[in-house]
PDB file of C-alpha atoms and ligand atoms in Angstrom:
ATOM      1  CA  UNK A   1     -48.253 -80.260 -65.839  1.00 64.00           C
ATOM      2  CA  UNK A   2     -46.337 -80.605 -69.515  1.00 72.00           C
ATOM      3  CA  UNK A   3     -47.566 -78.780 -72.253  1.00 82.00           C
ATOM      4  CA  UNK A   4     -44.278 -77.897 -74.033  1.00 85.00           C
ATOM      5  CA  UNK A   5     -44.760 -74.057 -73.262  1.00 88.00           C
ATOM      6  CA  UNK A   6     -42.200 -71.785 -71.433  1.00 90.00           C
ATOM      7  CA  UNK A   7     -42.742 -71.237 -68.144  1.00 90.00           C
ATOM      8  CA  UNK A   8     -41.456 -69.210 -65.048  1.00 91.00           C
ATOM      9  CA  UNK A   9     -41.160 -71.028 -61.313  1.00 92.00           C
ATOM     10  CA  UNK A  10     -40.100 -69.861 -58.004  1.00 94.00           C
ATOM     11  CA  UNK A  11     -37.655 -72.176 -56.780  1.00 94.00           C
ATOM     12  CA  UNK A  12     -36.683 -72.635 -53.135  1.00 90.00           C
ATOM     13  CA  UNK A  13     -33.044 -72.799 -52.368  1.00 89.00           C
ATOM     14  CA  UNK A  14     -33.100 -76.142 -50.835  1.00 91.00           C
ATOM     15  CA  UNK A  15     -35.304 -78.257 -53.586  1.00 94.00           C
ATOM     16  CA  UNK A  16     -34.215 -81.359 -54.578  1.00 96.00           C
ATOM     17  CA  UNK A  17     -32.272 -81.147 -57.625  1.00 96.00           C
ATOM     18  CA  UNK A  18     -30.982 -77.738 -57.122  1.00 96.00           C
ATOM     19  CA  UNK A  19     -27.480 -76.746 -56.980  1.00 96.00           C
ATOM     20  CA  UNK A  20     -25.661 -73.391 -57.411  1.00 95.00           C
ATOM     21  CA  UNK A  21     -22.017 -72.967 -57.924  1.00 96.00           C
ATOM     22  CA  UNK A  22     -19.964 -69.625 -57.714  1.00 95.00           C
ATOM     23  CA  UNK A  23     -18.413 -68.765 -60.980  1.00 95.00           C
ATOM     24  CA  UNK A  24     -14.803 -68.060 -60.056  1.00 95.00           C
ATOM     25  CA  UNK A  25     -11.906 -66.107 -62.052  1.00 94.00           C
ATOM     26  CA  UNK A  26     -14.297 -63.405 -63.966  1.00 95.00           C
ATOM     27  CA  UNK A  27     -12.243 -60.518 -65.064  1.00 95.00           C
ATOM     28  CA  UNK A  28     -15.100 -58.332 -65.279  1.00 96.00           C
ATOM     29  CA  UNK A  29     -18.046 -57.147 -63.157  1.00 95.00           C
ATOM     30  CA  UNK A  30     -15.935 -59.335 -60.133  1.00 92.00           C
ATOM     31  CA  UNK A  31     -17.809 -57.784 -57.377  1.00 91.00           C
ATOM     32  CA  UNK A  32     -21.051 -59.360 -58.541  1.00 93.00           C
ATOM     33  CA  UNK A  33     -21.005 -62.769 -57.634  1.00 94.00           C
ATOM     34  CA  UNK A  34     -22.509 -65.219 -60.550  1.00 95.00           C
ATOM     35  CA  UNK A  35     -23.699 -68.767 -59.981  1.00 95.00           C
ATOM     36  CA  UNK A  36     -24.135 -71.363 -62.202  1.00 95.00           C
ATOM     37  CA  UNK A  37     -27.389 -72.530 -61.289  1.00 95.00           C
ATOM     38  CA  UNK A  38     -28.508 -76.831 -62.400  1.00 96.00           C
ATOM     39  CA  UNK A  39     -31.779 -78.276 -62.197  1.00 95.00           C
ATOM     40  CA  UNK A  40     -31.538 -81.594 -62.082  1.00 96.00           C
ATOM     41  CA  UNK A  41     -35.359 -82.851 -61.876  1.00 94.00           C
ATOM     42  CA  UNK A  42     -36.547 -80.620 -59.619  1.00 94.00           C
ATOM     43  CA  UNK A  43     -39.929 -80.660 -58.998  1.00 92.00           C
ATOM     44  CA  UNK A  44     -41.854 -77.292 -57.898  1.00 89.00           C
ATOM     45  CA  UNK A  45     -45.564 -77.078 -56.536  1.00 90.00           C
ATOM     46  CA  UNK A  46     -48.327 -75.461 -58.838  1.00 91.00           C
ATOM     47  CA  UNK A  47     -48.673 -72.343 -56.382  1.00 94.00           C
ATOM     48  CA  UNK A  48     -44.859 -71.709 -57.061  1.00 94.00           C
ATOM     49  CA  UNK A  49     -45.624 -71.158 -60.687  1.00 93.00           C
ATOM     50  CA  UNK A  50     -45.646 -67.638 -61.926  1.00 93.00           C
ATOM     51  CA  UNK A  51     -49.235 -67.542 -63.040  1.00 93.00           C
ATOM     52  CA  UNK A  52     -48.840 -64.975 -66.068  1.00 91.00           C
ATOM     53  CA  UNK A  53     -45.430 -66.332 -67.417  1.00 92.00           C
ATOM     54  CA  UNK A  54     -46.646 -68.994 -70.266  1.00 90.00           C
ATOM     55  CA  UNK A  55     -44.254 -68.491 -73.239  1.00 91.00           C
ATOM     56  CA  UNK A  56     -41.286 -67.436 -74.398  1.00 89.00           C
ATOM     57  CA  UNK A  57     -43.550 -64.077 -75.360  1.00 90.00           C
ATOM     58  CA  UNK A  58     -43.656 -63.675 -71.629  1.00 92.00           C
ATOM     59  CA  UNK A  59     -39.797 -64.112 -71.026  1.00 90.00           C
ATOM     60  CA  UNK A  60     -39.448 -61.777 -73.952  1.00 90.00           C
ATOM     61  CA  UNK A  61     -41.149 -59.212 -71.700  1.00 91.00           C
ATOM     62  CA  UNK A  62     -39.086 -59.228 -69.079  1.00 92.00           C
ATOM     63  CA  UNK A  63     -36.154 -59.354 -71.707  1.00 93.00           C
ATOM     64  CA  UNK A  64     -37.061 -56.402 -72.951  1.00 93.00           C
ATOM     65  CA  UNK A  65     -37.068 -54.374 -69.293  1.00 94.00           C
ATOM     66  CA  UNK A  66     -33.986 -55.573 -68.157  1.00 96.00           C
ATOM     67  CA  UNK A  67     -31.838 -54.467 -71.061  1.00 97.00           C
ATOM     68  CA  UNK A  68     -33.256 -51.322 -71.224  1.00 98.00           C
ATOM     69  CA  UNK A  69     -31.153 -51.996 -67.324  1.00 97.00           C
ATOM     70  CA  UNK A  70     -28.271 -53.155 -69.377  1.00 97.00           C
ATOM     71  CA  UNK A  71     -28.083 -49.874 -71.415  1.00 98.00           C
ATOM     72  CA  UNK A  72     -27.938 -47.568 -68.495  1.00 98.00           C
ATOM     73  CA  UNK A  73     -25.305 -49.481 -67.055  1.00 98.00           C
ATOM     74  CA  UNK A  74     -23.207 -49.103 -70.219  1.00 98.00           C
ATOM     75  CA  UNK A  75     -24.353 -45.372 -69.905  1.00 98.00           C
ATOM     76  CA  UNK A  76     -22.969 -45.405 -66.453  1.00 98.00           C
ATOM     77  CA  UNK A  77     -19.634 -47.320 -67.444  1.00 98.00           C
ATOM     78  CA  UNK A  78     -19.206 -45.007 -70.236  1.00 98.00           C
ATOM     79  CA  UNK A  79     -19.236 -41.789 -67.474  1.00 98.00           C
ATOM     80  CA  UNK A  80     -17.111 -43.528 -64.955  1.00 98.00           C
ATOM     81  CA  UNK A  81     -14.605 -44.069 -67.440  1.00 98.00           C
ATOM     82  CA  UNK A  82     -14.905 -40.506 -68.727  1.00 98.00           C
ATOM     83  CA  UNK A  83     -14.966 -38.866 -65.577  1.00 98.00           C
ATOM     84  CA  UNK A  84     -11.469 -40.380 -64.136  1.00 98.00           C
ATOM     85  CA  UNK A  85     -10.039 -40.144 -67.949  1.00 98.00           C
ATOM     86  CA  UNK A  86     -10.639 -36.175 -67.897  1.00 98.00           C
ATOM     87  CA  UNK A  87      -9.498 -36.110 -64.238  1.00 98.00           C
ATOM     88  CA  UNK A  88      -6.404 -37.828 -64.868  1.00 98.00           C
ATOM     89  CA  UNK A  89      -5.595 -35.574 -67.943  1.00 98.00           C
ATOM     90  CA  UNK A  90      -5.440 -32.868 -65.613  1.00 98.00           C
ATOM     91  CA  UNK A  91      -3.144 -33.452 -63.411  1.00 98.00           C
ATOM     92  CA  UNK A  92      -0.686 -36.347 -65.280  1.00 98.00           C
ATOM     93  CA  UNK A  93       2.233 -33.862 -66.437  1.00 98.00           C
ATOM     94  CA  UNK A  94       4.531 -34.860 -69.226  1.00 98.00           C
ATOM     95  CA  UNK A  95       7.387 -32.595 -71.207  1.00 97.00           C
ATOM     96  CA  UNK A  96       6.389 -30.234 -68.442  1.00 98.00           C
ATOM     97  CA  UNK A  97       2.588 -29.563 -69.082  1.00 98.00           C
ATOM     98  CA  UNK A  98      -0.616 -31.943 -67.771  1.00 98.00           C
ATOM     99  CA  UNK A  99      -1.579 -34.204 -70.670  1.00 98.00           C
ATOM    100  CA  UNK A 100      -4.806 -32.741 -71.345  1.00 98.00           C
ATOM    101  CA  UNK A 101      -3.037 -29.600 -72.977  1.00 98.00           C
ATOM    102  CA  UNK A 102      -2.183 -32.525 -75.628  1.00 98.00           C
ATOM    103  CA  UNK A 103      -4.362 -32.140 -79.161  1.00 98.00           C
ATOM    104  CA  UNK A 104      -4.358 -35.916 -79.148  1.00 98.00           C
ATOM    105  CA  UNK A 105      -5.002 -35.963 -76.080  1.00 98.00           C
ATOM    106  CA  UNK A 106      -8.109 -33.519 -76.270  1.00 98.00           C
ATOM    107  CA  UNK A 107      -9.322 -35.520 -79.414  1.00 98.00           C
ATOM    108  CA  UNK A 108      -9.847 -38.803 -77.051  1.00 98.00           C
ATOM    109  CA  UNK A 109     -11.751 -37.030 -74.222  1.00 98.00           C
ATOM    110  CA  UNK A 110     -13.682 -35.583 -77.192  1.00 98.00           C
ATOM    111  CA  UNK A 111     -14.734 -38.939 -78.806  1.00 98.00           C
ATOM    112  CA  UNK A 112     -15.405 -40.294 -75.083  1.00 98.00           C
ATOM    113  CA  UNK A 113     -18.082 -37.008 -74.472  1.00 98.00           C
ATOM    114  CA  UNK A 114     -19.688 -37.649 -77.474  1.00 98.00           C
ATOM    115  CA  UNK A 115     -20.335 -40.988 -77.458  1.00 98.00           C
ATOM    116  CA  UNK A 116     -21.188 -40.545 -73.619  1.00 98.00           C
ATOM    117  CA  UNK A 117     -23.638 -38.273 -74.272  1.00 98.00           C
ATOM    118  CA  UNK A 118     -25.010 -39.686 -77.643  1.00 98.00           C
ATOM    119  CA  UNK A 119     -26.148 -42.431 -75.261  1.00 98.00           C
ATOM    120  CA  UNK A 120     -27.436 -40.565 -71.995  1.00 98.00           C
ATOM    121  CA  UNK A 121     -29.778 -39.071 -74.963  1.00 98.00           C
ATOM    122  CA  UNK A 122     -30.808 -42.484 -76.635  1.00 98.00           C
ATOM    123  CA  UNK A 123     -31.408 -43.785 -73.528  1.00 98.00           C
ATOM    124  CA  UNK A 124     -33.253 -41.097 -71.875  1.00 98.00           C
ATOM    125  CA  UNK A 125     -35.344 -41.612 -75.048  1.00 98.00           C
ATOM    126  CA  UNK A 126     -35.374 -45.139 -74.596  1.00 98.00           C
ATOM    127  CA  UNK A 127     -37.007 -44.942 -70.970  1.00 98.00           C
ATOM    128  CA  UNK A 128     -39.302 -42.010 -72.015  1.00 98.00           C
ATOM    129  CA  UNK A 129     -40.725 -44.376 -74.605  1.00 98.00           C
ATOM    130  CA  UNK A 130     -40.987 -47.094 -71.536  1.00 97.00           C
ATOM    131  CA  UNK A 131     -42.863 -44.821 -69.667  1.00 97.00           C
ATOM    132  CA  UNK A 132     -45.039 -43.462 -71.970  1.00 98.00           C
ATOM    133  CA  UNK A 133     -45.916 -47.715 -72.550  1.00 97.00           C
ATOM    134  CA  UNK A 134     -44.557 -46.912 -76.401  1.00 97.00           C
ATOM    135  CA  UNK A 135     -41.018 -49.225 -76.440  1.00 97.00           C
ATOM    136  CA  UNK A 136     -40.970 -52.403 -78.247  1.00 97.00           C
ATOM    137  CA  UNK A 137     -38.356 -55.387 -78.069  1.00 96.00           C
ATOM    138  CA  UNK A 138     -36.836 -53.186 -81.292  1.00 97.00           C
ATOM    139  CA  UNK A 139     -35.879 -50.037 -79.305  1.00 98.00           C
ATOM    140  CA  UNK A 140     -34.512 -51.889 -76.576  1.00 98.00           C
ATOM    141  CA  UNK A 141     -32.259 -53.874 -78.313  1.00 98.00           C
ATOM    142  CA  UNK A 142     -31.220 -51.029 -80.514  1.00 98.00           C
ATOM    143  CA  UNK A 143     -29.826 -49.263 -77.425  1.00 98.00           C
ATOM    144  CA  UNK A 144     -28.559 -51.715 -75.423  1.00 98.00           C
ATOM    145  CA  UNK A 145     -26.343 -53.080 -78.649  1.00 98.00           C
ATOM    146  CA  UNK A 146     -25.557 -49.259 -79.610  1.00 98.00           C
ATOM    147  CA  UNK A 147     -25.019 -47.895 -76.565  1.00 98.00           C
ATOM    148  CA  UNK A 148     -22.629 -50.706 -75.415  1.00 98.00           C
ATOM    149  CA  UNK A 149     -20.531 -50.721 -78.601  1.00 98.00           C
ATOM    150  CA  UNK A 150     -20.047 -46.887 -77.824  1.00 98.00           C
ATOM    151  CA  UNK A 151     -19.226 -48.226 -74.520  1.00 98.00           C
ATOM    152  CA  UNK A 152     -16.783 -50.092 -75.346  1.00 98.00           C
ATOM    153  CA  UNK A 153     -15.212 -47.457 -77.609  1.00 98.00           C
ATOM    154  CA  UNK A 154     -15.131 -45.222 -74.696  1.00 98.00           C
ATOM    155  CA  UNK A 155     -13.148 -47.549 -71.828  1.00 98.00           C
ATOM    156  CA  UNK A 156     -10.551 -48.534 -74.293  1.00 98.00           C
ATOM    157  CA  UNK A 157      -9.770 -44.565 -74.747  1.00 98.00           C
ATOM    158  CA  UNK A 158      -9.907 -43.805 -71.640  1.00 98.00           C
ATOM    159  CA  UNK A 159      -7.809 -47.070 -71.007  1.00 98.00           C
ATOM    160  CA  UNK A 160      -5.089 -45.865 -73.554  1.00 98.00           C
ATOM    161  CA  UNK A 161      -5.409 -42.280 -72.033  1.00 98.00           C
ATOM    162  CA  UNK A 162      -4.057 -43.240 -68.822  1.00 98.00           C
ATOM    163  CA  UNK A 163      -1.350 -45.164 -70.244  1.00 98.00           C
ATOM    164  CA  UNK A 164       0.288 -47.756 -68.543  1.00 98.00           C
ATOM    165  CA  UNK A 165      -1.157 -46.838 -65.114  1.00 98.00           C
ATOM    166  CA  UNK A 166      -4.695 -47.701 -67.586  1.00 97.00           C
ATOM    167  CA  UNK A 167      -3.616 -51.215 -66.571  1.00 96.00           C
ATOM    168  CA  UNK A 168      -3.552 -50.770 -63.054  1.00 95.00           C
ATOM    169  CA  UNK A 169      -6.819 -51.364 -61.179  1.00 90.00           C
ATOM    170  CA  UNK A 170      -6.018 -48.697 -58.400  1.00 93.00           C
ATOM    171  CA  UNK A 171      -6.266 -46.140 -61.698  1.00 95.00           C
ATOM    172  CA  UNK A 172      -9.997 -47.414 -61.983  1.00 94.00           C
ATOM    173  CA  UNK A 173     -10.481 -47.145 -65.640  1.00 97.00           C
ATOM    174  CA  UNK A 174      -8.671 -50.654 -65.763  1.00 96.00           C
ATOM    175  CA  UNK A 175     -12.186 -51.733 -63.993  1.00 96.00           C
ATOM    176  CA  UNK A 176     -14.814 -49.864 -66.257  1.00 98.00           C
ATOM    177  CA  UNK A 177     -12.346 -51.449 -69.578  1.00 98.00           C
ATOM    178  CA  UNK A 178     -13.320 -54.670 -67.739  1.00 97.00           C
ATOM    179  CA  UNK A 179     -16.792 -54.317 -66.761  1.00 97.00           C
ATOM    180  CA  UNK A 180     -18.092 -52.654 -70.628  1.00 98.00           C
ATOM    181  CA  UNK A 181     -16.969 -56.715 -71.523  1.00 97.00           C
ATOM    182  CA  UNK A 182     -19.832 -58.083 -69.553  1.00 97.00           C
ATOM    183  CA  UNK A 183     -22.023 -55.036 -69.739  1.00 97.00           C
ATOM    184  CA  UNK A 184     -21.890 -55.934 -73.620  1.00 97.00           C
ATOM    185  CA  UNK A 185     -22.524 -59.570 -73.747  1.00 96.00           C
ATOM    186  CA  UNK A 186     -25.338 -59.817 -70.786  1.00 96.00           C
ATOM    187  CA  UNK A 187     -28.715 -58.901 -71.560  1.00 94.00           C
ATOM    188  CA  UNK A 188     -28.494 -59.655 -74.980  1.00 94.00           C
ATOM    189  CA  UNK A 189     -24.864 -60.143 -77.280  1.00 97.00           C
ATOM    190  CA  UNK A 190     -24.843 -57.316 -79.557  1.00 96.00           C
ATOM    191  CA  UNK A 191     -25.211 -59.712 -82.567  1.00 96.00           C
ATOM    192  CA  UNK A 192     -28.241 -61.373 -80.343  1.00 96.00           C
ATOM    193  CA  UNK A 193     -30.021 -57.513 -79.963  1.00 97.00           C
ATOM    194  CA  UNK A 194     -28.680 -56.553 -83.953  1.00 97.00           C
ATOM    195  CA  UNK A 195     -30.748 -59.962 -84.839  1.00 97.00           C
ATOM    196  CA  UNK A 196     -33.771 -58.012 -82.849  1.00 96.00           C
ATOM    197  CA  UNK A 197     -33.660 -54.583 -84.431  1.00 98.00           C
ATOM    198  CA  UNK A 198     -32.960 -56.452 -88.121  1.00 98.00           C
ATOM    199  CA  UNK A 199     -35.812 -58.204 -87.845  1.00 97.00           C
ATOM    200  CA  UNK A 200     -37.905 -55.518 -87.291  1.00 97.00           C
ATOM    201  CA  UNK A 201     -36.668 -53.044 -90.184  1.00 98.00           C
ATOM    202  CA  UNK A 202     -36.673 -55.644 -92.529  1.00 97.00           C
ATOM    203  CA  UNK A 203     -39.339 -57.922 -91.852  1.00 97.00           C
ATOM    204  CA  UNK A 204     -37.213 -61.086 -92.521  1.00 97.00           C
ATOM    205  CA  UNK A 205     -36.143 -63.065 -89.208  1.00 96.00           C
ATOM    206  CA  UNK A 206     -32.424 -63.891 -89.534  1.00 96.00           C
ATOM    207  CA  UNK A 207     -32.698 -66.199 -86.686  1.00 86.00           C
ATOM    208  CA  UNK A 208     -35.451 -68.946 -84.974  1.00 68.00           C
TER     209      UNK A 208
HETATM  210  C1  LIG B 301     -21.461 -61.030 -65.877  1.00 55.26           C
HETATM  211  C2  LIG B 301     -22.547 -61.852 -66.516  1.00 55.26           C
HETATM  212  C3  LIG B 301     -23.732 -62.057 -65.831  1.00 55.26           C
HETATM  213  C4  LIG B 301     -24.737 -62.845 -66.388  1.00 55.26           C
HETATM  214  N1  LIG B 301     -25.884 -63.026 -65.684  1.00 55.26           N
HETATM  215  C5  LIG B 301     -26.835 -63.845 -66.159  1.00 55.26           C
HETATM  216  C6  LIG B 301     -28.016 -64.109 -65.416  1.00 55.26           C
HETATM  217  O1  LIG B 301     -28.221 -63.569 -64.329  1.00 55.26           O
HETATM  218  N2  LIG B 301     -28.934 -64.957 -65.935  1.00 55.26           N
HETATM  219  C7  LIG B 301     -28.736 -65.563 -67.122  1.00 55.26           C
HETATM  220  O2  LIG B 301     -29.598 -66.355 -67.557  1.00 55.26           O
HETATM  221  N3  LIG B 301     -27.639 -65.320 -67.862  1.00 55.26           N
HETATM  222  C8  LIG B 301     -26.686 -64.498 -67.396  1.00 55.26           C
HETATM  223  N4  LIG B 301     -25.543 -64.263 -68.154  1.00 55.26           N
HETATM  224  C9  LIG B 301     -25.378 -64.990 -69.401  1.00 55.26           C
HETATM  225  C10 LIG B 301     -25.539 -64.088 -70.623  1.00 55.26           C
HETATM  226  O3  LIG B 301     -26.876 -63.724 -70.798  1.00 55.26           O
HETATM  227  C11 LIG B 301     -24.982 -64.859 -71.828  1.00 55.26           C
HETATM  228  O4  LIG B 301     -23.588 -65.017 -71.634  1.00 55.26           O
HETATM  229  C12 LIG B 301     -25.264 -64.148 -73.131  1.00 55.26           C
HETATM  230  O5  LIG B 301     -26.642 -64.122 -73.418  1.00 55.26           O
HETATM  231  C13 LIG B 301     -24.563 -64.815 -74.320  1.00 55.26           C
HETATM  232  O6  LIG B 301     -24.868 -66.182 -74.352  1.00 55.26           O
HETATM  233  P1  LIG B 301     -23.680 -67.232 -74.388  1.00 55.26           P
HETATM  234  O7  LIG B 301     -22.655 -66.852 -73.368  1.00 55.26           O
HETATM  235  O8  LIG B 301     -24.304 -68.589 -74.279  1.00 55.26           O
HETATM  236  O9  LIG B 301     -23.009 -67.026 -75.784  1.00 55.26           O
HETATM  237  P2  LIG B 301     -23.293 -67.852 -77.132  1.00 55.26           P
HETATM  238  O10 LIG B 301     -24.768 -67.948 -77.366  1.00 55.26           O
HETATM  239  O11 LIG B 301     -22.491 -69.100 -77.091  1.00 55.26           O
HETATM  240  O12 LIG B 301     -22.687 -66.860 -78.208  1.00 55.26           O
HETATM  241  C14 LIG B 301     -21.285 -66.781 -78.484  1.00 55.26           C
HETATM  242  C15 LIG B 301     -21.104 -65.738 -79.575  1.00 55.26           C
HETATM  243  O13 LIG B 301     -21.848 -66.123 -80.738  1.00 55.26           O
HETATM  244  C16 LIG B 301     -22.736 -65.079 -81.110  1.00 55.26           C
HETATM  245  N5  LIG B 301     -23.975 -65.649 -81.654  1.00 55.26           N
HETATM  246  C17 LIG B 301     -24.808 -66.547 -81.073  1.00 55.26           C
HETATM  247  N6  LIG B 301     -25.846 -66.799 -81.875  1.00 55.26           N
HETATM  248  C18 LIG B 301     -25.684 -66.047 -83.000  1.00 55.26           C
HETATM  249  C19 LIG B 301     -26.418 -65.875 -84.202  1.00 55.26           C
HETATM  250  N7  LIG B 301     -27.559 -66.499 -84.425  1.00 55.26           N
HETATM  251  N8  LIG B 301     -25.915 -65.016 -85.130  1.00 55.26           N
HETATM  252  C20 LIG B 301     -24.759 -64.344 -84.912  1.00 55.26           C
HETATM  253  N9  LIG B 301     -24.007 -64.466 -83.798  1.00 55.26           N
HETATM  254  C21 LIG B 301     -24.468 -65.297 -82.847  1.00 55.26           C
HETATM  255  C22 LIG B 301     -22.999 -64.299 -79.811  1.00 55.26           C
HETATM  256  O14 LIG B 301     -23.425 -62.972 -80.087  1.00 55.26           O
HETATM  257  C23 LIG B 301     -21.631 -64.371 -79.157  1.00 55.26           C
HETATM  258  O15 LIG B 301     -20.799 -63.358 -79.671  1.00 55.26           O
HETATM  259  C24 LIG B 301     -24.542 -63.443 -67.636  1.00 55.26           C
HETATM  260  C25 LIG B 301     -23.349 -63.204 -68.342  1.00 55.26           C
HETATM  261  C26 LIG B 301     -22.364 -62.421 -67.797  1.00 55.26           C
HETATM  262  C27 LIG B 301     -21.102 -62.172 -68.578  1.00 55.26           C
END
């Protein structure tokens, strides 16, 4: 059937036409393996059709769940990197003291709270709204892009906290600095979600 609408399919591993690949060499998110996935022709039977998915509307849905996903991820990221930041102030002596006794050091495990738990709020928020069957494609993307920015903010600290064991995977904020990369482009670039939210407060699409 062509009718030049979106559509969603289950596809058998297996159908003609079909081929995945393993992505090798990411530097982030490495123990999730990613394919890249081509369709070359493949031809699917009508019952393998997803019966409610006919437009991008309906993709938009599902958009919309998963990076409300993507957003607690960051908000996990975020904690991890936290969490072993503060743990390693403690007990990483220099000029005879552990580094968290540092003001400088005290002001980056400050930022790293508060954006960590300006985003355990927003998205708490975020999944109360999804709950309560009130969150649009808006709120979503404002979160995901907001929350990963702060994200982002929050490895590289922690990162630079730890110094040059920060580069060291065995230190595990080297990981979460690595991981807040992909967090933040999946499920919607921040420029791609910003595009969402402007949209919406404005009324004017910036994009198709
Ligand atoms: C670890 C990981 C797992 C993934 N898993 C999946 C998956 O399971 N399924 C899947 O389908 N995809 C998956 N992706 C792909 C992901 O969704 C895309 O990488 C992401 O949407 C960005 O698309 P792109 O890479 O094509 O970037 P592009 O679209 O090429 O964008 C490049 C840059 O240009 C910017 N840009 C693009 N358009 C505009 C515009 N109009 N205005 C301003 N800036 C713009 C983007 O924000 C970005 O910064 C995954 C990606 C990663 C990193």
């Amino acid at each position: 059937m062509e009718d030049d609408t979106v559509k969603g399919f289950l596809l058998e591993k297996g159908t003609p036409g079909f081929t995945a690949e393993k992505m090798e060499n990411k530097m982030a998110l490495r123990a999730v393996h990613n394919a890249l996935i081509n369709l070359d022709e493949c031809r699917m039977k009508e019952e393998d059709r997803l019966q409610n998915a006919n437009s991008f509307r309906d993709t938009a849905r599902v958009l919309r769940m998963t990076r409300v996903g993507g957003a607690w991820i960051a908000v996990g990221c975020g904690m991890g990197a936290y969490e072993h930041a503060l743990a390693y102030a403690q007990q990483r002596e220099q000029f005879g003291r552990p580094i968290g006794g540092f003001q400088l050091i005290q002001d980056l495990l400050v930022q790293m709270l508060g954006n960590v738990t300006a985003s355990q709020c927003m998205v708490l928020r975020l999944s109360q709204m999804q709950d309560a069957g009130e969150m649009k494609a808006e709120h979503a993307s404002l979160a995901k892009a907001f929350v990963t920015t702060k994200t982002r903010e929050t490895v590289a600290h922690a990162r630079e906290l730890l110094g040059g064991n920060g580069v060291l995977i065995d230190y595990n904020v080297g990981r979460f600095f690595a991981d807040a990369e992909a967090i933040h482009s999946y499920e919607g670039t921040r420029q791609v979600n910003s595009l969402i939210v402007g949209r919406a407060i404005t009324s004017f699409g910036a994009f198709l």
